[in-house]
PDB file of C-alpha atoms in Angstrom:
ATOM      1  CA  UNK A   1      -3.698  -7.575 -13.104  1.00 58.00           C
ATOM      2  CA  UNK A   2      -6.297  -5.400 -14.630  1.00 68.00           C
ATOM      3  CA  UNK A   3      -7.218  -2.422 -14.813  1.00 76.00           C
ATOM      4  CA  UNK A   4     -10.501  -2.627 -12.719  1.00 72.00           C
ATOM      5  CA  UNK A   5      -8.589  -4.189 -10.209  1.00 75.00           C
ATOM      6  CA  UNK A   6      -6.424  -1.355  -9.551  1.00 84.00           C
ATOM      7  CA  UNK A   7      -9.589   1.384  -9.893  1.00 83.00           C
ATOM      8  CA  UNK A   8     -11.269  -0.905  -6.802  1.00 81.00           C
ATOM      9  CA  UNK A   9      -7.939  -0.523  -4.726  1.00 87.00           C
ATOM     10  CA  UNK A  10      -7.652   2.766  -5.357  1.00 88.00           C
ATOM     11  CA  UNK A  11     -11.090   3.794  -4.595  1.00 85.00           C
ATOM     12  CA  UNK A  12     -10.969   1.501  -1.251  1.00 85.00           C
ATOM     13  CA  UNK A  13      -8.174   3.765  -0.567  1.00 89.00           C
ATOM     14  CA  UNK A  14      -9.981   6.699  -0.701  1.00 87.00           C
ATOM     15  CA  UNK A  15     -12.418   5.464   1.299  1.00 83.00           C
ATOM     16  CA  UNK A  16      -9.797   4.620   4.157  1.00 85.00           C
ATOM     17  CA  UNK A  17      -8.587   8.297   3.772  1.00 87.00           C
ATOM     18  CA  UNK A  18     -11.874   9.448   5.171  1.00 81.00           C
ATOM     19  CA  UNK A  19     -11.587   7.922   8.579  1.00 82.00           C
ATOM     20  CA  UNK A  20     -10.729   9.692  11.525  1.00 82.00           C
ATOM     21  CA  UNK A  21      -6.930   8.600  11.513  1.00 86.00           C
ATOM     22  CA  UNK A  22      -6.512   9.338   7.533  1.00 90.00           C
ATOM     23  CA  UNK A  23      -8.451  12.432   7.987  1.00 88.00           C
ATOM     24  CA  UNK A  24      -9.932  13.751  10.588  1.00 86.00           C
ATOM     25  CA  UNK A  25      -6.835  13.911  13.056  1.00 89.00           C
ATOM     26  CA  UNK A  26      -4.955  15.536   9.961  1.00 91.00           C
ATOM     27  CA  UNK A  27      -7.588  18.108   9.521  1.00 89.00           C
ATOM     28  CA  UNK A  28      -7.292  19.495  13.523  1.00 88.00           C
ATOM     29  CA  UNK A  29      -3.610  19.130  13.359  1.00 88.00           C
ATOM     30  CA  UNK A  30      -3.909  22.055  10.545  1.00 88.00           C
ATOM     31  CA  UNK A  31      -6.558  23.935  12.793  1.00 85.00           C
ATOM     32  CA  UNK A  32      -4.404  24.138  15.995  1.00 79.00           C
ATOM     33  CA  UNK A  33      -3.623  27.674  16.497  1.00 75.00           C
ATOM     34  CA  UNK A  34      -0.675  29.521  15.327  1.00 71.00           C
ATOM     35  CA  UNK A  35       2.205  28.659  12.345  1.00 75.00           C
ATOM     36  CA  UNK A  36       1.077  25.538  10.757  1.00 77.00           C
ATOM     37  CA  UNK A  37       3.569  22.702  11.488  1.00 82.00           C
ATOM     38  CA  UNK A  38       4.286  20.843   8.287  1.00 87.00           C
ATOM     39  CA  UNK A  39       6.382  18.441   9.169  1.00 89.00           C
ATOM     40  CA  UNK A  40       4.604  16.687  12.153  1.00 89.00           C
ATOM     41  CA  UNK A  41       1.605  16.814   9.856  1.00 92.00           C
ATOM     42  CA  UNK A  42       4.035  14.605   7.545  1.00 94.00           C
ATOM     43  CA  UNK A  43       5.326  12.664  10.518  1.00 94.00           C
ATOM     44  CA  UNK A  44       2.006  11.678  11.454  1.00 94.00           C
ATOM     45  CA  UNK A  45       0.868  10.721   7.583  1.00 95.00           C
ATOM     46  CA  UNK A  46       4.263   9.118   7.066  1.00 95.00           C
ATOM     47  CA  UNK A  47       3.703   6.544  10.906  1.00 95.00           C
ATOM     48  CA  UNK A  48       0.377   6.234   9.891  1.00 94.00           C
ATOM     49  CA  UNK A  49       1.307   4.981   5.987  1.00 95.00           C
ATOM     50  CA  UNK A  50       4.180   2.605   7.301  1.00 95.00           C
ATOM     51  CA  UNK A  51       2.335   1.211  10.199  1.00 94.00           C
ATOM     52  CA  UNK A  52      -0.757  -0.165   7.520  1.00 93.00           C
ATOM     53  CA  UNK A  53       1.701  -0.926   5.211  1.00 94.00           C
ATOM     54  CA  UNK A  54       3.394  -3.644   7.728  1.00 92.00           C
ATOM     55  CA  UNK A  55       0.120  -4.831   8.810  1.00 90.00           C
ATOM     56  CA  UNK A  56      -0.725  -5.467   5.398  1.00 89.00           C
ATOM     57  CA  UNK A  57       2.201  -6.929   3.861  1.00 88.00           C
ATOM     58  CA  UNK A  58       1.963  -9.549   7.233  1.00 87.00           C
ATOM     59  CA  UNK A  59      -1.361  -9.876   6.989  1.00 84.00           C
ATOM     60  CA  UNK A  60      -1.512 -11.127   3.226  1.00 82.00           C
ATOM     61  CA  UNK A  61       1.703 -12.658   3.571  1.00 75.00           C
ATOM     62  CA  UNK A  62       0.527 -14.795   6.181  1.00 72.00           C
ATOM     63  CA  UNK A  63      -2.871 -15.563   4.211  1.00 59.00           C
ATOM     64  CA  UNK A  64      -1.168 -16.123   1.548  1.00 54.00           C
ATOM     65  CA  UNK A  65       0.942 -19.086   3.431  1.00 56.00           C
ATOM     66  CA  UNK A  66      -2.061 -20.475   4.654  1.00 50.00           C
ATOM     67  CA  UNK A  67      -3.187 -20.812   1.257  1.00 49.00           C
ATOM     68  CA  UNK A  68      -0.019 -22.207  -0.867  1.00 51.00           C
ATOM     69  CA  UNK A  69      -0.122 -25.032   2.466  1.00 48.00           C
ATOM     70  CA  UNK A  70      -3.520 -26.089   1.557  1.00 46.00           C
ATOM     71  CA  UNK A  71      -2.455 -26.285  -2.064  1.00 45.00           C
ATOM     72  CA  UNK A  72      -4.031 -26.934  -5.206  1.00 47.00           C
ATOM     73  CA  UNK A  73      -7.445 -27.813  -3.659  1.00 42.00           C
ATOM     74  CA  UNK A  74      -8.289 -24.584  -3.060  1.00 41.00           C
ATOM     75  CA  UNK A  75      -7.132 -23.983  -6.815  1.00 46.00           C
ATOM     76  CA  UNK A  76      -7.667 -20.195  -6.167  1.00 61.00           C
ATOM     77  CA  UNK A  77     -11.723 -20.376  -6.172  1.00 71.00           C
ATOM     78  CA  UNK A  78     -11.881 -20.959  -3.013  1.00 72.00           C
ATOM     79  CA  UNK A  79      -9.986 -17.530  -1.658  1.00 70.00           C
ATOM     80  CA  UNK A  80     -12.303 -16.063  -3.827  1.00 74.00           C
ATOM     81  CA  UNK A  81     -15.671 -17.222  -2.341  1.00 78.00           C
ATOM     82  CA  UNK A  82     -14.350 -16.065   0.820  1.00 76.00           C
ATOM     83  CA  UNK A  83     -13.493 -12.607  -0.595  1.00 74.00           C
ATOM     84  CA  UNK A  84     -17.287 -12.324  -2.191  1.00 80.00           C
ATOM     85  CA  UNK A  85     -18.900 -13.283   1.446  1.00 82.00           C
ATOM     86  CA  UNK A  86     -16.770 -10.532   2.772  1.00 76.00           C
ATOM     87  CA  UNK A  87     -17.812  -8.345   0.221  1.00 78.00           C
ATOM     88  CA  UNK A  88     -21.189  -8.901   0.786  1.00 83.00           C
ATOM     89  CA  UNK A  89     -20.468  -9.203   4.781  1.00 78.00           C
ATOM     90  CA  UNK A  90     -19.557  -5.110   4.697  1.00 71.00           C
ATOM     91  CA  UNK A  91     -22.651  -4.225   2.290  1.00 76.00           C
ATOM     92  CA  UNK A  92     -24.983  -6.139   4.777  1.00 77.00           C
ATOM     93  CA  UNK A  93     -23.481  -4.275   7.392  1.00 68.00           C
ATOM     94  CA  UNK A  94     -23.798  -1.098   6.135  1.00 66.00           C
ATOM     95  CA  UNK A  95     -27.254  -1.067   6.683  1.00 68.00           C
ATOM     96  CA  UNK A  96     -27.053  -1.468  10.137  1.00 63.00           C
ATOM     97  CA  UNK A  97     -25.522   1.945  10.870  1.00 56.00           C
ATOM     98  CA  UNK A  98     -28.303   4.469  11.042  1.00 53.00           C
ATOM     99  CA  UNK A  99     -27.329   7.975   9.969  1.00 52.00           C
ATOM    100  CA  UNK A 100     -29.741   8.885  12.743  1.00 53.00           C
ATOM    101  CA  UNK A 101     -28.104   7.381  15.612  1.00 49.00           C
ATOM    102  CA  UNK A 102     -24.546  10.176  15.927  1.00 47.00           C
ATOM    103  CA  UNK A 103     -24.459  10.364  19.506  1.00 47.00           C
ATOM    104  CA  UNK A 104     -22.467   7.687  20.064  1.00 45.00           C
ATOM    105  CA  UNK A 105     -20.018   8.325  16.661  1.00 47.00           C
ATOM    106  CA  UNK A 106     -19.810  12.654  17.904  1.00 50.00           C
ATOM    107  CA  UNK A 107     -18.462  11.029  21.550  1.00 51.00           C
ATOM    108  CA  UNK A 108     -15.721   9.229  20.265  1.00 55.00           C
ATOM    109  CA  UNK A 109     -14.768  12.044  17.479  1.00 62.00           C
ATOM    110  CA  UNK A 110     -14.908  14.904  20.183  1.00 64.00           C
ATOM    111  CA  UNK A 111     -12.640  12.383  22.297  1.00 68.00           C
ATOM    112  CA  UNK A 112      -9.849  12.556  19.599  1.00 70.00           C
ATOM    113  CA  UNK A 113     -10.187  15.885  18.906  1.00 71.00           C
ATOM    114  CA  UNK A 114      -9.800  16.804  22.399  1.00 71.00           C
ATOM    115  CA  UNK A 115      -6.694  14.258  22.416  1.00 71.00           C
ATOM    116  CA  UNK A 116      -5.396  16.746  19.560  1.00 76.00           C
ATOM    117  CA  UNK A 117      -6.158  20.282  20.585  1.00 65.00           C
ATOM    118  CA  UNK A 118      -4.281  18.899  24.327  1.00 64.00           C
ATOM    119  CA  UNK A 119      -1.228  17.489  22.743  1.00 64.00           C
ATOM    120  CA  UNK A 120       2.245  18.730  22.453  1.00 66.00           C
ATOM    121  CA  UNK A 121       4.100  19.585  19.020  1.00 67.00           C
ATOM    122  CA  UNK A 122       7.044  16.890  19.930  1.00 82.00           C
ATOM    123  CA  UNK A 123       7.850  14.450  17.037  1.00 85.00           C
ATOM    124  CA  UNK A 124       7.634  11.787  19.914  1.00 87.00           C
ATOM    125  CA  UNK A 125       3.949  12.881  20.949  1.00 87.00           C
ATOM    126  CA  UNK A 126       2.707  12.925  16.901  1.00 88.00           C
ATOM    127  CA  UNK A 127       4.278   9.166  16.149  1.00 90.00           C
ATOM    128  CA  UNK A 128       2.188   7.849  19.108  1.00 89.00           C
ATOM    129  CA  UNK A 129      -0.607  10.132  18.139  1.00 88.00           C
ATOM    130  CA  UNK A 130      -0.626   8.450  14.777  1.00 89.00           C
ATOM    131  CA  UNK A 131       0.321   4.715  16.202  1.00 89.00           C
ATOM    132  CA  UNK A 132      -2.569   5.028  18.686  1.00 87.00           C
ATOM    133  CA  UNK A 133      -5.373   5.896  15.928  1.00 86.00           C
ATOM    134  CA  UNK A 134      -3.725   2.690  13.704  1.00 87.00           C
ATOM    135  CA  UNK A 135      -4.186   0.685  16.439  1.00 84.00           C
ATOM    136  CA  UNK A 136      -7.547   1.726  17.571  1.00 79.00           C
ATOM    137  CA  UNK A 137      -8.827   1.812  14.035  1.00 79.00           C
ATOM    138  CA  UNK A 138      -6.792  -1.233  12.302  1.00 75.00           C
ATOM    139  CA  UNK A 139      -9.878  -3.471  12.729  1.00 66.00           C
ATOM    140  CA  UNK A 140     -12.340  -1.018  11.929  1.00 67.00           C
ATOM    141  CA  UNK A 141     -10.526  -0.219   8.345  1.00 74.00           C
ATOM    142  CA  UNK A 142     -12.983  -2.252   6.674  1.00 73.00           C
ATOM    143  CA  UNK A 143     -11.721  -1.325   3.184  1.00 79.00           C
ATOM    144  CA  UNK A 144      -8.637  -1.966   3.978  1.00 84.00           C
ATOM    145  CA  UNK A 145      -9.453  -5.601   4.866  1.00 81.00           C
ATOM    146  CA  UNK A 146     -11.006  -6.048   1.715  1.00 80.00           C
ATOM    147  CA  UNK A 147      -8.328  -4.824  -0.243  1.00 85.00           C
ATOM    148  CA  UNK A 148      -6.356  -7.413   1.219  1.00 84.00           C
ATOM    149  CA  UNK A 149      -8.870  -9.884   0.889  1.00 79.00           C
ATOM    150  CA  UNK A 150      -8.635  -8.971  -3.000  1.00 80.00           C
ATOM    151  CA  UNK A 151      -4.602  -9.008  -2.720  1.00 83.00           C
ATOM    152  CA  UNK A 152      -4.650 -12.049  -0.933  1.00 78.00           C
ATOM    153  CA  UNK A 153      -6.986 -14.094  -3.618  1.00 72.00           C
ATOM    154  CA  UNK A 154      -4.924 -12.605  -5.970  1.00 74.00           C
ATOM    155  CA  UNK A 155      -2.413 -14.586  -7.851  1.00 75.00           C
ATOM    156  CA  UNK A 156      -0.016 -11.805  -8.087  1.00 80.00           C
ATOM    157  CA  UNK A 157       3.941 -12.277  -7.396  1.00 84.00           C
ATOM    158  CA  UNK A 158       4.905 -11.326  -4.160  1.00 83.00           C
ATOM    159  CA  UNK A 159       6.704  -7.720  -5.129  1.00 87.00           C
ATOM    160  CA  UNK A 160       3.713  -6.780  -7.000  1.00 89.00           C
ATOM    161  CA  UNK A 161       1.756  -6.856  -4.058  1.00 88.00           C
ATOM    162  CA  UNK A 162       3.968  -5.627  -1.716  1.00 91.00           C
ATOM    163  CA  UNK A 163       4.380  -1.986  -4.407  1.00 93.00           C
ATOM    164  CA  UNK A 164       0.315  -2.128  -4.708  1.00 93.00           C
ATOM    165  CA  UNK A 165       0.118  -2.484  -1.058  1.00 93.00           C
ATOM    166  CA  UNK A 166       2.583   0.883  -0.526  1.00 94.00           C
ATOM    167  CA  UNK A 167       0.663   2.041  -3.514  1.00 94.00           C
ATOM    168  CA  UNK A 168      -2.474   1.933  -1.117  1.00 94.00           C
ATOM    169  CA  UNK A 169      -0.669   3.589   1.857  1.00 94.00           C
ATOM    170  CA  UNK A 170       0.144   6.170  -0.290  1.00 95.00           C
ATOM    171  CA  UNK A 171      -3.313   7.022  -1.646  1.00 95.00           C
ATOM    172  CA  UNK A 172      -4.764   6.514   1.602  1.00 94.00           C
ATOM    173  CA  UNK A 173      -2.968   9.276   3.019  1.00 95.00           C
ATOM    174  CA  UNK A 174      -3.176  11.288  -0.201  1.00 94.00           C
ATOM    175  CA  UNK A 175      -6.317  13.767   0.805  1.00 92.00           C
ATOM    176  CA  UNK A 176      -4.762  14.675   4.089  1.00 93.00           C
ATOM    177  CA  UNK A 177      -1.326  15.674   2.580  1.00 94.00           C
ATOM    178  CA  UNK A 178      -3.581  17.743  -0.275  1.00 93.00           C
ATOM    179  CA  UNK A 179      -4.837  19.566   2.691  1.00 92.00           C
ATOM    180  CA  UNK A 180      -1.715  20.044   3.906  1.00 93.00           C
ATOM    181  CA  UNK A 181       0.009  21.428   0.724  1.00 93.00           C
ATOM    182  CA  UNK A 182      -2.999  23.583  -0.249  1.00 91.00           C
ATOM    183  CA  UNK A 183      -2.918  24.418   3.838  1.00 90.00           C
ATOM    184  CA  UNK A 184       0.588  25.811   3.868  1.00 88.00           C
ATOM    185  CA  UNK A 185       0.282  27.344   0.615  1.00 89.00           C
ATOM    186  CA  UNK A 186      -3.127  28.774   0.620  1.00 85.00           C
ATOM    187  CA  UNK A 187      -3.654  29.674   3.980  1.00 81.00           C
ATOM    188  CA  UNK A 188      -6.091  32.384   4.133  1.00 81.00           C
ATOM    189  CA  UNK A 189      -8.318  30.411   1.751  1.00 87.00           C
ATOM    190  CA  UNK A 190      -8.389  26.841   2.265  1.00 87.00           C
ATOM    191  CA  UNK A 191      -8.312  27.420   6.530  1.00 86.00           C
ATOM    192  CA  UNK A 192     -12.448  28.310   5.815  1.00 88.00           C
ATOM    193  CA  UNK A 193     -12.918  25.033   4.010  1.00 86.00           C
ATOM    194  CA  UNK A 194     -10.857  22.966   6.938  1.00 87.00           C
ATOM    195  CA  UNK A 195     -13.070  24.737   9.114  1.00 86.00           C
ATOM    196  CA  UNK A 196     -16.218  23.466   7.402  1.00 84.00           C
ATOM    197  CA  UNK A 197     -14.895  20.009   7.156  1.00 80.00           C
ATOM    198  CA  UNK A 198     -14.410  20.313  11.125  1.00 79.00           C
ATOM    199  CA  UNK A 199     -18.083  21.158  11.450  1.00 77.00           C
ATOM    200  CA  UNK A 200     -19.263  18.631   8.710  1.00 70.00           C
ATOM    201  CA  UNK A 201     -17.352  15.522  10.707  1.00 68.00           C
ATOM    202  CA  UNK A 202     -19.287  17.100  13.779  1.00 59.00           C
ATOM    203  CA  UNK A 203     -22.114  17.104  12.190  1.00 52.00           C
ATOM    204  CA  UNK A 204     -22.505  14.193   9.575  1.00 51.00           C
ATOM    205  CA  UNK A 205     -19.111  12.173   9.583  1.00 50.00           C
ATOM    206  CA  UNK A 206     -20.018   9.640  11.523  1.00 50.00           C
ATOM    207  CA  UNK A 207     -23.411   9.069   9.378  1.00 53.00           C
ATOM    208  CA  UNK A 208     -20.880   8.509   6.499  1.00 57.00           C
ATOM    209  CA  UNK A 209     -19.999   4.864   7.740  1.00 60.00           C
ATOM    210  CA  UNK A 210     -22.812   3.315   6.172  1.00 65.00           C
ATOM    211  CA  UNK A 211     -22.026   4.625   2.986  1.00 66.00           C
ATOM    212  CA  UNK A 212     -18.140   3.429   3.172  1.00 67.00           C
ATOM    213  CA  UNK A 213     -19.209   0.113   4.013  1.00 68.00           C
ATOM    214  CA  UNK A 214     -21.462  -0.349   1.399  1.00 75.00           C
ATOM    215  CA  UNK A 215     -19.219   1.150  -1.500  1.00 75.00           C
ATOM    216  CA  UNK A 216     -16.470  -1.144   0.417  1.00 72.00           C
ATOM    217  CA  UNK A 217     -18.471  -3.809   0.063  1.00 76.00           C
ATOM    218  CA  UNK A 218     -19.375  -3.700  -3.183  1.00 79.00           C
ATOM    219  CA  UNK A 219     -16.119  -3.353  -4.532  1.00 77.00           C
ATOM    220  CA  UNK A 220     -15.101  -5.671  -2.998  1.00 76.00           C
ATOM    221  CA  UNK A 221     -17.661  -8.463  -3.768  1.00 81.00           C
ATOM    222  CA  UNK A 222     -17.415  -7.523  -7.502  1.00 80.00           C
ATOM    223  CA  UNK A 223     -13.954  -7.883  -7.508  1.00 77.00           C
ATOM    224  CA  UNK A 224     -14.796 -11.320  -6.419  1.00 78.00           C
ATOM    225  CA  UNK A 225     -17.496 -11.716  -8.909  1.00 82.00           C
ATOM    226  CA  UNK A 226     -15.514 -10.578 -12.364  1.00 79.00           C
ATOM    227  CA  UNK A 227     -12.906 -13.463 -11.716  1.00 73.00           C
ATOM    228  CA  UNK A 228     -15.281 -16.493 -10.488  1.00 77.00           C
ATOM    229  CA  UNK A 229     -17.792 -15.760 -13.262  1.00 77.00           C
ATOM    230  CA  UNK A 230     -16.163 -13.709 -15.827  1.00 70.00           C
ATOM    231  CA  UNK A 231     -12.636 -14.617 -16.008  1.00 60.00           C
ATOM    232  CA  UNK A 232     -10.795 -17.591 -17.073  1.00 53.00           C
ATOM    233  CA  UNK A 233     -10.029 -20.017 -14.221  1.00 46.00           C
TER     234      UNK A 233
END
């Protein structure tokens, strides 16, 4: 396992942490009025970690059966074409979302913030809060896929994925619980900058998509590339 390998994950992860589940919902959580509420900003991190976390470890697991039953024709290569087309599947598609269409992106943020600002502080209402935007966003996690397209092609022992797969959870998650530590220890100044990254997801987050798909996508796809080309085997 290289080095490079763990810089793409990681910066896939980032990427994930910039959707509305990883961050957005985390942000308006800090904004409701009154005391800021730690821990179901941690509940709601923690569901949302543990919930990608088993979808990934089944997901790759089961890939991963799929390809030690087709055995040593595949010889590895194969996996890895598949991995480049997706790579170059989510660049591709990132040009197909046009920073100037937001109507349709500000409708379904101002539906989940409205979900937010009308919910109740209950630890039971902030795990479904977090186990609804997993499951309406688990296909849309595009680098999340293609991290596990990479783990999957990957010829790593089992436990090694399953740590860089909690690994990923972890960073995923990691800007929202910045927030939240900066948040509840820096009120006064970091509630003006949560306040412009309300406005900025208003304004411009859903123009962003391209852009994760395409930095996705190339990570991805040159994952891909270093080990068909570049790499013994």
């Amino acid at each position: 396992m290289s080095v490079a390998v763990l810089l793409s994950l990681a910066g896939l992860a980032l990427l994930d942490g910039t959707s509305v589940g990883t961050l957005f919902i985390p942000v308006w959580l800090l904004l409701v009025p009154g005391r800021v509420r730690a821990g179901r900003v941690v509940v709601y991190l923690g569901t949302l970690a543990v919930f990608y976390f088993a979808v990934g470890v089944v997901v790759v697991g089961g890939a991963g059966s799929v390809v030690a039953a087709v055995g040593g024709a595949l010889d590895g290569r194969a996996a890895l074409w598949v991995q480049l087309a997706v790579g170059v599947g989510l660049f591709a598609l990132s040009f197909r979302f046009d920073p100037k269409r937001r109507g349709e992106g500000r409708g379904g943020v101002s539906r989940w913030r409205e979900r937010v600002a009308a919910g109740s502080s209950s630890v039971v209402w902030v795990v479904g809060l977090a186990l609804v935007a997993a499951v309406a966003e688990v296909a849309t996690m595009l680098p999340y896929l293609g991290a596990l397209a990479m783990l999957a092609a990957s010829d790593l022992h089992a436990g090694v994925v399953v740590v860089l797969l909690a690994g990923y959870c972890v960073v995923m998650v990691l800007p929202a619980g910045v927030l939240l530590v900066a948040r509840v220890v820096a009120a006064s100044r970091v509630e003006p900058v949560l306040r412009r990254v309300d406005a900025w997801i208003g304004d411009r987050g859903a123009g962003a998509t391209g852009w994760l798909l395409a930095i996705a996508g190339f990570l991805v796809a040159r994952d891909a590339a270093a080990r068909l080309w570049f790499m013994d085997g």
